[in-house]
C-alpha cells in the first residue's frame, strides 16, 4: 500500500468507533485498519490517496480529522513549530496588548496579518509601537497566563525520544519562545526581540524581523544541520506567516488554521490536539513520552 489514511478524534469530545473506521475503510477501498489509540486514532492503508468527499461522507459529519500521507518516510527527523495558537493556546502579543490597554486594536491587526491581508513585518512593527511605555513586568504576567496546547508536551518529547531535532520558530518574541522551549524541551528557538530601556518597552522590535521567509530559511537551515533532506521534516503552524515553511516541509500541517492557510495546505488538523502530529507519523499512543 502506497498511502496511509489516519483518522484522529478530539479527545474528550468524540470517540472514534469501529463502525466509523470500517465505513471509511470501505469507502476508500482500504486495507485492514489498525488502532494507534483506541477510540482516538486509527490508520488505514490505501493504494491511492482517497477523495476528501468520500471520507467526509463516511464520517457523516463527525468532527474527525483525516490525514493521508505516503506510507514510506512517515517519521520525520526534524520538527519546526510555530508558537502562538499552535504550541500555546493564545497570541502572546495580543495578551501583552491587553496589559497595555490596546487589546482590541492590536487583536484586529493580528487577525488581518494572520489572514494574509496585510504584510506581517509592517503589522508587527505597528502592533509593537502600540506597546510603547508598557512596564516590562507585564511580560511575566502574560507568561503566567500562557497555556500550552494539549498534546504539545507529548509531541516534542516523543519526537526527541526517537531522535528528531525540534525547533520553535515564531514571529512572536524571544521572551516567550525561550520559556516555552525550556518548558517543553525544544532543542532551539527563534523569534523576534522586544526592545526595552530597562524598565519599559520602547515600542520597537529588534531587526531583522523574523517573518515568513525567515521561518522558511530556518526550516532549510535546521534540516541541513541535521543532515536530512526536506522530505524528512515536519512543519506546523496556523497562520499566513507559516505558509512558506509548511509548503517546503516534507509534512506540512495546518493546525486549527486561518482560512488562507487551510486553503493552501493539504494536511489539516481542525479538531484533534497536537497528538495528531504523532499519529500521522505512525506513532502509537503506547510509545508517547511526556
mmCIF file of N, CA and C in Angstrom, residues 4-9 16 21 33-37 40-44 279:
data_model
loop_
_atom_site.group_PDB
_atom_site.id
_atom_site.type_symbol
_atom_site.label_atom_id
_atom_site.label_comp_id
_atom_site.label_asym_id
_atom_site.label_seq_id
_atom_site.Cartn_x
_atom_site.Cartn_y
_atom_site.Cartn_z
ATOM 1 N N UNK A 4 -1.243 5.907 3.627
ATOM 2 C CA UNK A 4 -1.898 5.583 4.889
ATOM 3 C C UNK A 4 -2.841 6.725 5.235
ATOM 4 N N UNK A 5 -4.087 6.392 5.475
ATOM 5 C CA UNK A 5 -5.084 7.367 5.905
ATOM 6 C C UNK A 5 -5.210 7.268 7.420
ATOM 7 N N UNK A 6 -4.973 8.380 8.097
ATOM 8 C CA UNK A 6 -5.013 8.403 9.560
ATOM 9 C C UNK A 6 -6.231 9.203 10.015
ATOM 10 N N UNK A 7 -7.038 8.599 10.860
ATOM 11 C CA UNK A 7 -8.223 9.237 11.432
ATOM 12 C C UNK A 7 -7.952 9.550 12.898
ATOM 13 N N UNK A 8 -8.235 10.793 13.305
ATOM 14 C CA UNK A 8 -7.969 11.199 14.683
ATOM 15 C C UNK A 8 -9.165 11.958 15.236
ATOM 16 N N UNK A 9 -9.613 11.550 16.402
ATOM 17 C CA UNK A 9 -10.754 12.195 17.064
ATOM 18 C C UNK A 9 -10.255 13.139 18.161
ATOM 19 N N UNK A 16 -13.793 7.822 18.352
ATOM 20 C CA UNK A 16 -13.708 7.163 17.055
ATOM 21 C C UNK A 16 -14.074 5.695 17.256
ATOM 22 N N UNK A 21 -14.584 3.678 11.566
ATOM 23 C CA UNK A 21 -13.374 3.275 10.850
ATOM 24 C C UNK A 21 -13.711 2.326 9.713
ATOM 25 N N UNK A 33 -7.599 -2.029 8.889
ATOM 26 C CA UNK A 33 -7.311 -0.889 9.765
ATOM 27 C C UNK A 33 -6.587 -1.339 11.021
ATOM 28 N N UNK A 34 -5.831 -0.417 11.608
ATOM 29 C CA UNK A 34 -5.114 -0.701 12.861
ATOM 30 C C UNK A 34 -5.304 0.485 13.797
ATOM 31 N N UNK A 35 -5.499 0.188 15.078
ATOM 32 C CA UNK A 35 -5.667 1.247 16.068
ATOM 33 C C UNK A 35 -4.306 1.760 16.538
ATOM 34 N N UNK A 36 -4.165 3.085 16.554
ATOM 35 C CA UNK A 36 -2.989 3.723 17.133
ATOM 36 C C UNK A 36 -3.266 4.140 18.572
ATOM 37 N N UNK A 37 -4.540 4.420 18.845
ATOM 38 C CA UNK A 37 -5.016 4.720 20.192
ATOM 39 C C UNK A 37 -6.506 4.432 20.202
ATOM 40 N N UNK A 40 -9.424 6.897 19.698
ATOM 41 C CA UNK A 40 -8.844 8.202 19.351
ATOM 42 C C UNK A 40 -8.233 8.251 17.957
ATOM 43 N N UNK A 41 -7.474 7.233 17.599
ATOM 44 C CA UNK A 41 -6.770 7.293 16.311
ATOM 45 C C UNK A 41 -6.613 5.913 15.702
ATOM 46 N N UNK A 42 -6.831 5.846 14.390
ATOM 47 C CA UNK A 42 -6.664 4.599 13.644
ATOM 48 C C UNK A 42 -6.072 4.921 12.287
ATOM 49 N N UNK A 43 -5.433 3.926 11.679
ATOM 50 C CA UNK A 43 -4.861 4.128 10.349
ATOM 51 C C UNK A 43 -5.334 3.040 9.397
ATOM 52 N N UNK A 44 -5.494 3.459 8.134
ATOM 53 C CA UNK A 44 -5.999 2.566 7.093
ATOM 54 C C UNK A 44 -5.059 2.632 5.900
ATOM 55 N N UNK A 279 0.412 10.700 15.544
ATOM 56 C CA UNK A 279 -0.345 9.622 14.894
ATOM 57 C C UNK A 279 -0.102 9.602 13.390
#
